[in-house]
Amino acid sequence: MSHFKPQKPEKDLISIRINKDLLHEIDSLSQKNEISRNEFIVQSILFAIKNMEK
């Protein structure tokens, strides 16, 4: 029988400066998609990295 072992993924805390208009747009989109601001930003960054011209 397998045992459940909760794990916390390793993450680093950073801060960024972002203009107010963009922050409001991010907040609006994250609310519409029912995800946190942080998760929205992370997913946006991952999408941008995966879709960059190499």
Coordinates of C-alpha atoms in Angstrom, one line a residue:
M1 CA 0.0 0.0 0.0
S2 CA 1.4 3.4 -1.0
H3 CA 1.5 6.2 1.6
F4 CA 0.6 9.8 0.9
K5 CA 3.5 12.1 1.5
P6 CA 2.6 15.8 1.1
Q7 CA 5.3 17.8 -0.4
K8 CA 5.8 21.5 -0.8
P9 CA 7.5 22.5 -4.1
E10 CA 10.5 24.6 -3.7
K11 CA 9.8 28.2 -4.7
D12 CA 11.7 31.5 -4.3
L13 CA 10.1 34.7 -3.2
I14 CA 10.8 37.7 -5.5
S15 CA 9.5 41.1 -6.0
I16 CA 8.9 43.0 -9.2
R17 CA 7.9 46.5 -10.1
I18 CA 4.9 46.8 -12.5
N19 CA 2.8 49.7 -13.6
K20 CA -0.6 50.1 -12.1
D21 CA -2.5 49.7 -15.4
L22 CA -0.9 46.3 -16.1
L23 CA -1.5 45.2 -12.5
H24 CA -5.2 46.1 -12.8
E25 CA -5.4 44.1 -16.0
I26 CA -3.6 41.1 -14.4
D27 CA -6.0 41.2 -11.4
S28 CA -9.0 41.4 -13.6
L29 CA -7.9 38.5 -15.8
S30 CA -6.9 36.3 -12.8
Q31 CA -10.3 36.9 -11.2
K32 CA -12.2 36.1 -14.4
N33 CA -10.2 32.8 -14.6
E34 CA -10.6 32.1 -10.9
I35 CA -6.9 31.8 -10.2
S36 CA -4.5 33.8 -8.0
R37 CA -2.6 36.7 -9.3
N38 CA 0.6 34.7 -8.6
E39 CA -0.6 31.7 -10.6
F40 CA -1.7 33.9 -13.5
I41 CA 1.7 35.6 -13.7
V42 CA 3.6 32.3 -13.4
Q43 CA 1.5 30.7 -16.2
S44 CA 1.9 33.8 -18.4
I45 CA 5.7 33.7 -18.0
L46 CA 5.8 30.0 -18.7
F47 CA 3.7 30.5 -21.9
A48 CA 6.0 33.4 -23.0
I49 CA 9.1 31.3 -22.5
K50 CA 7.7 28.3 -24.3
N51 CA 6.5 30.4 -27.3
M52 CA 9.6 32.6 -27.7
E53 CA 11.4 32.6 -31.0
K54 CA 14.6 30.7 -30.5

